[in-house]
Coordinates of C-alpha atoms and ligand atoms in Angstrom, one line a residue:
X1 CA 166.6 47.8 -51.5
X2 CA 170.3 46.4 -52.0
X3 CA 169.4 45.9 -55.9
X4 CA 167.6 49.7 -56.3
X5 CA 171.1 51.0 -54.2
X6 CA 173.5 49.2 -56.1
X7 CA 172.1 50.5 -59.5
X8 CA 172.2 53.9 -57.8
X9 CA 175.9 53.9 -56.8
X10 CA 176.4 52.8 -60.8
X11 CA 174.4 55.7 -61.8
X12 CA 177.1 57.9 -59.5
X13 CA 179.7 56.3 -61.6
X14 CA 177.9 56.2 -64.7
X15 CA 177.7 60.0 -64.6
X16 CA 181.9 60.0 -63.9
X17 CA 182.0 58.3 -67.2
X18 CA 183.0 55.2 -65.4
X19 CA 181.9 52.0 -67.3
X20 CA 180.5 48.7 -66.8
X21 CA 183.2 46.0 -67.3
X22 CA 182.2 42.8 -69.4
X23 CA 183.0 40.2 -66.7
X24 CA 184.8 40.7 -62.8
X25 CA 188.4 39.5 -63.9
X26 CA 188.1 42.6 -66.7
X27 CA 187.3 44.8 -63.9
X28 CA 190.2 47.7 -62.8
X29 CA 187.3 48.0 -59.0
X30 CA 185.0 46.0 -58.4
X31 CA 182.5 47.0 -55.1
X32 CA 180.4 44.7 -53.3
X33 CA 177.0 45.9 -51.6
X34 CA 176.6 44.3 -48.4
X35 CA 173.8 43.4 -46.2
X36 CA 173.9 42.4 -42.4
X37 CA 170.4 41.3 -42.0
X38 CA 170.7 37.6 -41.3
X39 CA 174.6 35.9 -40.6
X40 CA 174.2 33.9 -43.9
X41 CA 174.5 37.4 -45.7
X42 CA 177.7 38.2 -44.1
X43 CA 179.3 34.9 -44.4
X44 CA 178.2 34.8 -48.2
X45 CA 180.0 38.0 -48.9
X46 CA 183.4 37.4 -46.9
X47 CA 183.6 34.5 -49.1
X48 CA 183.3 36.8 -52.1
X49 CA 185.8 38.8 -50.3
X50 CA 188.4 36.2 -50.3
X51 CA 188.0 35.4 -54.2
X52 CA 188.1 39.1 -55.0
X53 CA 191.3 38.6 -53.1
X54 CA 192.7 36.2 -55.6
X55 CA 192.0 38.2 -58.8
X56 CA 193.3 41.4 -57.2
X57 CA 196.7 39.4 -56.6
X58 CA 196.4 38.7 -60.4
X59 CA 195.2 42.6 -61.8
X60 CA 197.5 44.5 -59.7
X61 CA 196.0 47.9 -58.8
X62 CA 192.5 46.7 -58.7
X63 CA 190.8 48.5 -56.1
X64 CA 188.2 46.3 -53.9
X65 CA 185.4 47.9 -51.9
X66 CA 182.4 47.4 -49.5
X67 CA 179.4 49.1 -49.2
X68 CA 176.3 49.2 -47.5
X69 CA 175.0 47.5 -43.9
X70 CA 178.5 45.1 -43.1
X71 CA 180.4 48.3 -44.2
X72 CA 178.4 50.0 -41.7
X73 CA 178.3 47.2 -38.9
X74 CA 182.1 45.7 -39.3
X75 CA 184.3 48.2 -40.7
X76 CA 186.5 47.6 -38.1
X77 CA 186.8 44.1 -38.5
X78 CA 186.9 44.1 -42.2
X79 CA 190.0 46.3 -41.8
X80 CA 191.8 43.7 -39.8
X81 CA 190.9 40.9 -41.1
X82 CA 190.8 42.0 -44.9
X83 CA 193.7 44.5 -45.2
X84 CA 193.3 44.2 -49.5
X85 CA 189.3 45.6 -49.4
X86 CA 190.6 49.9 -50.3
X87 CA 186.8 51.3 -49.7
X88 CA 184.6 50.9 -46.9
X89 CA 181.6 53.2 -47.4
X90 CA 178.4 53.0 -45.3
X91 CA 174.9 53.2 -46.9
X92 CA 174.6 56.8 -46.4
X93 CA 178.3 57.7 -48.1
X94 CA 177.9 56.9 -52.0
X95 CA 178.0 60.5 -53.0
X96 CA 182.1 60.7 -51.8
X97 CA 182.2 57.3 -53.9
X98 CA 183.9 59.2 -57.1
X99 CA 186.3 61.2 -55.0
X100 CA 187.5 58.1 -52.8
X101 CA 188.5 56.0 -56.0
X102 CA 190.0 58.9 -57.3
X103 CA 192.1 59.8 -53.5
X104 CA 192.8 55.4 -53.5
X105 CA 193.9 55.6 -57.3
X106 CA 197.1 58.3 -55.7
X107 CA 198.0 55.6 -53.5
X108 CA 196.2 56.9 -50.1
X109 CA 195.7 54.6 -47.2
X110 CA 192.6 52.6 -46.7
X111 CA 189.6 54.9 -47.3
X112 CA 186.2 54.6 -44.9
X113 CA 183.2 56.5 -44.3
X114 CA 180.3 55.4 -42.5
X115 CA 179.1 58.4 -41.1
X116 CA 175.0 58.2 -41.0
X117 CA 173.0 61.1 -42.3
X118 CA 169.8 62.4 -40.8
X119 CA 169.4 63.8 -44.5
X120 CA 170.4 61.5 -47.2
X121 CA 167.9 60.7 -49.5
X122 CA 169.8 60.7 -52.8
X123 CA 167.5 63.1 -54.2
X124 CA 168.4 64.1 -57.9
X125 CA 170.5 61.0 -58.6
X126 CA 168.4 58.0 -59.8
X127 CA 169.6 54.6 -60.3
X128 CA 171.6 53.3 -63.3
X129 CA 170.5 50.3 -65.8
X130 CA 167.1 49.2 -64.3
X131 CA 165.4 46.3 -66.5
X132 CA 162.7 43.9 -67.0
X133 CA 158.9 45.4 -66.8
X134 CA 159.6 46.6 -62.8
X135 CA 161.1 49.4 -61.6
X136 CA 161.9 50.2 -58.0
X137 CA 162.1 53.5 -56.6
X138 CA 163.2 53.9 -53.1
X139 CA 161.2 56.5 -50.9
X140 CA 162.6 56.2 -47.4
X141 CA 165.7 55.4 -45.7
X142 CA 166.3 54.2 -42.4
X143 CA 164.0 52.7 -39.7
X144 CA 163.1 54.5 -36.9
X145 CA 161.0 50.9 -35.3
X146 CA 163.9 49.3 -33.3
X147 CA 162.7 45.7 -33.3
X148 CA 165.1 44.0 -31.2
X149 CA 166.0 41.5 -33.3
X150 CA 167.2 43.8 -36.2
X151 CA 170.7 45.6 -37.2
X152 CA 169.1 48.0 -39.7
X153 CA 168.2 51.3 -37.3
X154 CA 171.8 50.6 -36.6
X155 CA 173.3 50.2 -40.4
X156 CA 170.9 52.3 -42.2
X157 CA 170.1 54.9 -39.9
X158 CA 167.2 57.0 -38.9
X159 CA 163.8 57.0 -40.9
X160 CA 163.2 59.8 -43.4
X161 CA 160.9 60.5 -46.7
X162 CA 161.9 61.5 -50.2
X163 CA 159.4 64.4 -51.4
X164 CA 156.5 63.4 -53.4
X165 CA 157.8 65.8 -56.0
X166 CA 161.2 64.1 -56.1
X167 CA 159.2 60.5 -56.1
X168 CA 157.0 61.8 -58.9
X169 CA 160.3 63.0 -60.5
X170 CA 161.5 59.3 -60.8
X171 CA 158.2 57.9 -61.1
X172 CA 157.6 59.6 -64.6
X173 CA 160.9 59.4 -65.9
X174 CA 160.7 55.3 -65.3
X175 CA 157.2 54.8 -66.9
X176 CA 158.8 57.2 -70.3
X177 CA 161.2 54.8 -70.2
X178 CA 158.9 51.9 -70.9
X179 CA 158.3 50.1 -67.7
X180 CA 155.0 49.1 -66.7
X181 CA 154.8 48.4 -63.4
X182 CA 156.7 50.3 -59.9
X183 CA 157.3 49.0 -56.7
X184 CA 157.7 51.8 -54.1
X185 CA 160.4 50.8 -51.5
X186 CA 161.7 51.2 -48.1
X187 CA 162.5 49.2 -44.5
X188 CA 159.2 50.4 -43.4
X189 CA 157.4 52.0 -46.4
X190 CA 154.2 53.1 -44.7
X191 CA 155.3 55.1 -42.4
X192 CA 156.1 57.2 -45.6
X193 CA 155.3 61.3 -44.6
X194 CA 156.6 64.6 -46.7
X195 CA 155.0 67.9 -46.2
X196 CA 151.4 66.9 -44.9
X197 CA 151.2 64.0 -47.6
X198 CA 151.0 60.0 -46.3
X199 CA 151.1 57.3 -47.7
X200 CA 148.3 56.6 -49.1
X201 CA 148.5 60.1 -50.8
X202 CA 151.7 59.1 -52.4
X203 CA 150.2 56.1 -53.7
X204 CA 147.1 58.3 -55.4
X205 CA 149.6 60.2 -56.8
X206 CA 151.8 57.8 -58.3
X207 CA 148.8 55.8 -59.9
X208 CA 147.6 58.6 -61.5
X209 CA 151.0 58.6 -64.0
X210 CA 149.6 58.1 -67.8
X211 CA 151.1 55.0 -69.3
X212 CA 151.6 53.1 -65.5
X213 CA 149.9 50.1 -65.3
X214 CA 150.7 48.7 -61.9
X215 CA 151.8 50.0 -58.1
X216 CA 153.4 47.5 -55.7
X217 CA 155.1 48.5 -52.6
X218 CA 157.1 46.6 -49.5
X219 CA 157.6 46.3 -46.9
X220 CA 154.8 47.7 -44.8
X221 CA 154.6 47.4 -41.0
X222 CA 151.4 46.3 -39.3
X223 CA 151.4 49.5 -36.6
X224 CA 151.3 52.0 -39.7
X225 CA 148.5 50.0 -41.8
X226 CA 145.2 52.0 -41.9
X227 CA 141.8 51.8 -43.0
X228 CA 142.1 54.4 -45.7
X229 CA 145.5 52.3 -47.1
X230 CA 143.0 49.0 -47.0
X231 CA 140.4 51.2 -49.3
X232 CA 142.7 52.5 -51.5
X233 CA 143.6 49.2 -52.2
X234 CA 139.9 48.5 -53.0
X235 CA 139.4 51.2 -54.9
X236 CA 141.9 52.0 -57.0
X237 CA 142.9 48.6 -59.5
X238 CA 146.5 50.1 -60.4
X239 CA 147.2 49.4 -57.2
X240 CA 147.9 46.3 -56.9
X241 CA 146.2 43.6 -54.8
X242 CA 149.1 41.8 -53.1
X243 CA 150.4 42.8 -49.1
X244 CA 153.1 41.6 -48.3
X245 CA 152.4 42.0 -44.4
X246 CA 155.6 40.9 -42.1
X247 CA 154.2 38.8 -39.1
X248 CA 157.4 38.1 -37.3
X249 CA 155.5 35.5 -34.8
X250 CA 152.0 35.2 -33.1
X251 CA 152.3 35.0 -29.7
X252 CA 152.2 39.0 -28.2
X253 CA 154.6 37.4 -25.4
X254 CA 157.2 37.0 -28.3
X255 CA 155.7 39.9 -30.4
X256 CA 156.6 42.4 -27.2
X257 CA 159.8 41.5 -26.9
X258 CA 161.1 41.5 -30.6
X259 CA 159.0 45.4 -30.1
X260 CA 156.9 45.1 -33.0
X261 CA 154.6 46.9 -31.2
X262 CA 151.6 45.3 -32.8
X263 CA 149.4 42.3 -31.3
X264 CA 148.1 39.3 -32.7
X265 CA 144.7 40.0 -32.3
X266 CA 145.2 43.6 -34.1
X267 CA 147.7 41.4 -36.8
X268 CA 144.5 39.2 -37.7
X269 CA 141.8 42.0 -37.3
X270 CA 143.7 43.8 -40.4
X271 CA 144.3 41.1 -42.0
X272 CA 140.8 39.8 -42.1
X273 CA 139.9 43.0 -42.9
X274 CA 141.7 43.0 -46.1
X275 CA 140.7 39.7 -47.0
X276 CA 137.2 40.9 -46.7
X277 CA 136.8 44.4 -48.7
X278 CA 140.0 43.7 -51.3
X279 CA 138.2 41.8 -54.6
X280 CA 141.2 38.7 -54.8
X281 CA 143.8 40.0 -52.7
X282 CA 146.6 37.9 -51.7
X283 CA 148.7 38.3 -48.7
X284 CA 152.5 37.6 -47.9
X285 CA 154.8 37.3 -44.8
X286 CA 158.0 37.3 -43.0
X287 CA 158.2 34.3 -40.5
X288 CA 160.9 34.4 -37.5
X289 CA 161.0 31.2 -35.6
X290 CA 163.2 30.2 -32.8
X291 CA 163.1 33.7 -31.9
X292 CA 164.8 34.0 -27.6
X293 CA 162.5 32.5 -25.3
X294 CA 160.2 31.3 -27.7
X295 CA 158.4 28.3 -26.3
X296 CA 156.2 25.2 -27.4
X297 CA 152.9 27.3 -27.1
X298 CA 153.6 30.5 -28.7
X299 CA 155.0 28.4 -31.4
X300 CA 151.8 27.3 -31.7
X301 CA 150.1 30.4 -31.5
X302 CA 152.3 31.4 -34.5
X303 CA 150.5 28.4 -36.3
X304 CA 147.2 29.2 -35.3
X305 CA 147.6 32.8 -36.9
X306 CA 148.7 31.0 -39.7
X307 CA 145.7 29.0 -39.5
X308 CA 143.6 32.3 -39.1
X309 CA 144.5 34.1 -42.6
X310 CA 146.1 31.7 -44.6
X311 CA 149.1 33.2 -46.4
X312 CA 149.7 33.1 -50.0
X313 CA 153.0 33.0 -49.1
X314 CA 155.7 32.8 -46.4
X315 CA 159.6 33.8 -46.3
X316 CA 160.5 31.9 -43.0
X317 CA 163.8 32.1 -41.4
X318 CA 165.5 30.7 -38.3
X319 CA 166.4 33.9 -35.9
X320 CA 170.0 34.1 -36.2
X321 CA 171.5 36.8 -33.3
X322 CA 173.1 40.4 -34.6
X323 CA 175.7 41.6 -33.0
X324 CA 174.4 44.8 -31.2
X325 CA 171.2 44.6 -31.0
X326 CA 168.9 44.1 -27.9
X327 CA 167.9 40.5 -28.5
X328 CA 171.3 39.4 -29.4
X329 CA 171.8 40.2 -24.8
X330 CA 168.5 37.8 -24.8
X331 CA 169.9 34.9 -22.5
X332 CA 166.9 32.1 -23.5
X333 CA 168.0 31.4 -26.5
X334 CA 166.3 28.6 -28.4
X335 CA 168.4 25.2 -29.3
X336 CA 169.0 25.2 -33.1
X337 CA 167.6 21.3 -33.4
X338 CA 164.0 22.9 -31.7
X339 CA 164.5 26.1 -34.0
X340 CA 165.3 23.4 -37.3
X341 CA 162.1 21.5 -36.4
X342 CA 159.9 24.6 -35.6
X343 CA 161.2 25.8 -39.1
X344 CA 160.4 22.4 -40.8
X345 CA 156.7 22.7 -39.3
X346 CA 156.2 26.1 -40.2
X347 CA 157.2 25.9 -44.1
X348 CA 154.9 22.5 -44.3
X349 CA 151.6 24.3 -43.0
X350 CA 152.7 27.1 -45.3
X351 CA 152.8 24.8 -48.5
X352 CA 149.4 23.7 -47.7
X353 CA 148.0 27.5 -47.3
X354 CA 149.6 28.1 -50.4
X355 CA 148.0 25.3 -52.6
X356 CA 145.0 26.2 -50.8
X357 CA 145.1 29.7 -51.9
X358 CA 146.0 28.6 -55.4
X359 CA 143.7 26.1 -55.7
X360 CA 141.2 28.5 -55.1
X361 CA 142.2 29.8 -59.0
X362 CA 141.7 27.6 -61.2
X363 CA 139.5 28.4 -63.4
X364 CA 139.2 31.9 -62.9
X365 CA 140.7 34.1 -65.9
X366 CA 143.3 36.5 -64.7
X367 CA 145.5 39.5 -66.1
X368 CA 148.6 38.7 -66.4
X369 CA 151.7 41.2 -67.2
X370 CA 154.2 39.3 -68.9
X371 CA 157.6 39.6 -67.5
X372 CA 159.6 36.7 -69.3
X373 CA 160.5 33.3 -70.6
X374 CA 159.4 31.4 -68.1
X375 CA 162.0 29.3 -66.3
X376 CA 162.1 26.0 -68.2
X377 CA 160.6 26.4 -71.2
X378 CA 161.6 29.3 -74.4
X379 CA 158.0 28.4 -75.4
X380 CA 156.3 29.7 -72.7
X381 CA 156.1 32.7 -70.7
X382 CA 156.0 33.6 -67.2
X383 CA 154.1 36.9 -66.0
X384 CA 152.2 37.8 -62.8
X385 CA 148.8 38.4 -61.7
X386 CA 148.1 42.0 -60.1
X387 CA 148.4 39.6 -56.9
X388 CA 151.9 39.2 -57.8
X389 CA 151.2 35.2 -58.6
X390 CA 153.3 34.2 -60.9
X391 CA 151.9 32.5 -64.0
X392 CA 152.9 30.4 -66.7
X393 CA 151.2 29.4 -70.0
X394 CA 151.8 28.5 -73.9
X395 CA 153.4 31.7 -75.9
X396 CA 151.3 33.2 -78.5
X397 CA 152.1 36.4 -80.7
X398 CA 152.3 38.9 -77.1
X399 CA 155.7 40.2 -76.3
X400 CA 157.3 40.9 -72.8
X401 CA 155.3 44.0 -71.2
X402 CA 151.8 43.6 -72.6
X403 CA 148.4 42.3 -70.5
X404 CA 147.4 39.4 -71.2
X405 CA 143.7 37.3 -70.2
X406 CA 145.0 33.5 -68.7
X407 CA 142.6 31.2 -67.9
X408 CA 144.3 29.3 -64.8
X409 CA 144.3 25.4 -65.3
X410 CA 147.0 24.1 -62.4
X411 CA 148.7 25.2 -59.7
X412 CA 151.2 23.6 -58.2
X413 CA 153.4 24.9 -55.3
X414 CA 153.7 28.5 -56.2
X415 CA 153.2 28.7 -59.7
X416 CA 150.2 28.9 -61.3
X417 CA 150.0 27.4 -64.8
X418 CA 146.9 28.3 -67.5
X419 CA 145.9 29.3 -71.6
X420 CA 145.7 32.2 -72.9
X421 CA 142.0 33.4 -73.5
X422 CA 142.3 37.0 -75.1
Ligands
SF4_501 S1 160.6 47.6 -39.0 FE1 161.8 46.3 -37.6 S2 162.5 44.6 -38.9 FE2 161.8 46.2 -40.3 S3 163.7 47.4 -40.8 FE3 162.7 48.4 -39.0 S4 163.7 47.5 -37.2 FE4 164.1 46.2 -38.9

C-alpha cells in the first residue's frame, strides 16, 4: 500500500513537472512515507529522519517531509522533536502536496495537514513509475474493522471503495502499458462494495481485461470471505490461486479480544474449504504472537491451527503495543523472553509446513511468469507460479514477462527450483 501511495504522490508531482533526482544528496525535497504499523517501522524512519538532517545542513533550503500513518499518529511529536522536517501530511492530504512545497519554498512556518477524509479515494490521479511485470492498484482506503491491536482505523481512516469504473479505468491503462499481472489492494480488500457491485464482481470484471494474464489481491479478512469469492477462485484461472488469509492467533479467547470477529473453528472451516475445491491453491498468513494475555494453551491452540491447514507461508511478528489503541490499555501483557520463544516456535513449525507444501511439487510442471534475474545467478531467472511460489530455473531464449512450463526438481525453504519443459 505504502509502495502503490508513494508512486501516487510522485505522480502528483510528476504532473507539476517536478522530477526525479538521481540520488538523495542531489535532491532540493526529499519526502519520506511513513508507516506506524509495528514500532520497528517508526524507529526505522526517525533514523532516516536524523540523516536527512545531516544533508539538509549541507543543501541549504532543502525541504524535508513526512507523510502517511506516523504523519498521521505523531505529528505532534515529530514537530518537537524534529523541528528541520517542513511537511507533515497525513495519508489522506497528498492532493495540497504541490501547493504546500510551493507555500514552504516562501519561507512559511512549518506546514501540516492530517485532516482524514470520509471521501478520498484519489480517483483520477494514478500512480507514477510502476515497474516489473506487477502492478498494484489500490481500491479502498481505510478500515472500518477496529482490531484492537491496530493503529490503522486511526491513521488511515474510515473504509471506502473506488468505483469499479475508476478501477477498470487504471486497470486497462496498466495492462496497455505492458504489465501482466495486478494485484488489487487495500487494508481489508474484500470488504470491497461500489454501487451494488462486491467483490467478487470486481474481480470478474477485472479478469475479463484482454491482454491480463493474472489477478492477485491482499489482504482479505476472514469475516468478509464467501463461498462465491472461494468459487471464483475455482473457476476463473486468471485469478490467481494464492490467499493470503491473516490468522492473527487461534485461540477465540485471544481472537475476541484483538476483535477479529472471526473464530477458529470458522478460520479452519474456510480454509479447508479452499483447500478442497481450489485445484493447487496455496495459502498465506499473518501470525501475531505474545499478543496481551495470551497464555501457554492458546499458544498452543495457535499451533494446532497451524497444524490444521498447513500454511504455505507465514509472516510472524511479536505484538508490539500502539499508542492509542485498545490493546495498547491491555494490562497482561506478555514477557518479551515468552513472546521471543513463542516466536522461535512458531517460525520453526512454519518452515516445516512450508517444505511440506513444497515438497508436495516436485515434479509437477508449473506456469511460471517470469519476473527477473533470479537473486544469485544472471543465468537464471526467477518467476512465480499462479500460487505466487517463487521459482527458479536455467535461462533459455524467454524474456522477462512471458509464461513459461517449469518442471519443479527442488525445493528448499521457500524457493522452488526446476527446468524448463516448453
Ligand atoms: S482489518 Fe484489523 S488489522 Fe487489518 S487494517 Fe483493519 S484494523 Fe488493522
Amino acid at each position: 500500500m505504502n509502495v502503490y501511495d508513494s508512486e501516487l504522490v510522485a505522480g502528483i508531482l510528476e504532473k507539476e513537472n517536478y522530477q526525479r533526482a538521481e540520488t538523495i544528496e542531489t535532491a532540493d525535497m526529499v519526502f519520506l512515507n511513513t508507516c506506524s504499523v509495528r514500532e520497528h517501522a517508526e524507529d526505522k524512519v526517525n533514523a532516516r529522519l536524523d540523516a536527512l538532517n545531516a544533508l539538509k545542513r549541507k543543501h541549504k533550503g532543502a525541504i524535508i517531509g513526512v507523510l502517511g500513518c506516523m504523519a498521521q499518529n505523531l505529528k505532534d511529536s515529530l514537530l518537537e522533536t524534529k523541528p528541520y522536517v517542513d511537511i507533515i501530511l497525513g495519508p489522506d492530504s497528498y492532493r495540497r502536496l504541490p501547493e504546500l512545497i510551493n507555500q514552504r519554498a516562501q519561507k512559511m512556518n512549518h506546514l501540516v495537514d492530517t485532516k482524514l477524509s470520509k471521501m478520498e479515494l484519489y480517483e483520477g490521479l494514478f500512480p507514477a513509475n510502476r515497474e516489473g511485470i506487477n502492478a498494484w492498484i489500490s481500491i479502498t482506503r481505510g478500515c472500518d474493522k477496529f482490531c484492537t491491536f491496530c493503529i490503522v482505523p486511526f491513521t488511515r481512516g474510515r473504509e471506502r471503495s473506488r468505483t469499479i469504473e475508476n478501477i477498470m479505468t487504471e486497470a486497462e491503462l496498466v495492462v496497455n502499458e505492458g504489465f501482466k499481472e495486478i494485484t488489487l489492494l487495500g487494508q481489508n480488500v474484500n470488504s470491497f462494495h461500489s454501487e451494488g457491485n462486491n467483490f467478487s464482481d470486481l474481480l470478474r470484471a477485472v479478469s475479463k481485461i484482454d491482454g491480463l494474464q493474472r489477478v492477485r489481491y491482499t489482504s482479505p479478512h476472514p469475516q468478509d470471505f464467501d463461498d462465491e469469492l472461494i468459487d471464483l477462485h475455482a473457476e476463473n484461472p486468471k485469478i490467481c490461486n494464492h490467499i493470503h488469509f491473516p490468522l492473527q492467533a487461534g485461540s477465540d479467547r485471544v481472537l475476541t479480544r484483538m476483535n477479529r470477529t472471526y473464530t477458529k473453528a470458522h478460520y479452519i472451516d474456510l480454509a479447508l474449504k479452499m483447500r478442497e475445491r481450489i485445484r493447487g491453491v496455496s495459502i498465506t498468513t499473518d501470525m501475531i504472537v505474545g499478543f496481551p494475555g495470551e497464555t501457554d494453551a492458546d499458544f498452543d491452540e495457535t499451533l494446532a491451527v497451524m497444524e490444521a491447514v498447513k500454511f504455505d507461508a507465514a509472516f510472524t511478528f511479536k505484538y508490539s503495543a500502539r499508542p492509542g489503541t485498545k490493546a495498547a490499555e491491555y494490562a497482561d501483557s506478555v514477557p518479551e523472553e515468552i513472546k521471543q520463544k513463542r516466536l522461535e516456535k512458531m517460525i520453526e513449525v512454519q518452515r516445516t509446513h512450508t517444505l511440506y507444501r513444497n515438497k508436495l511439487h516436485i515434479g509437477e510442471v508449473m506456469s511460471v511468469l517470469v519476473e527477473k534475474d533470479s537473486k544469485k545467478s544472471k543465468h537464471q531467472y526467477q518467476g512465480r507460479t499462479t500460487s505466487n511460489k517463487i521459482v527458479v530455473f536455467n535461462k533459455g531464449l524467454e524474456k522477462i514477462g512471458d509464461k513459461v512450463l517449469v518442471e519443479i526438481e527442488e525445493a528448499s525453504g521457500i524457493t522452488l527450483f526446476g527446468k524448463i519443459v516448453n
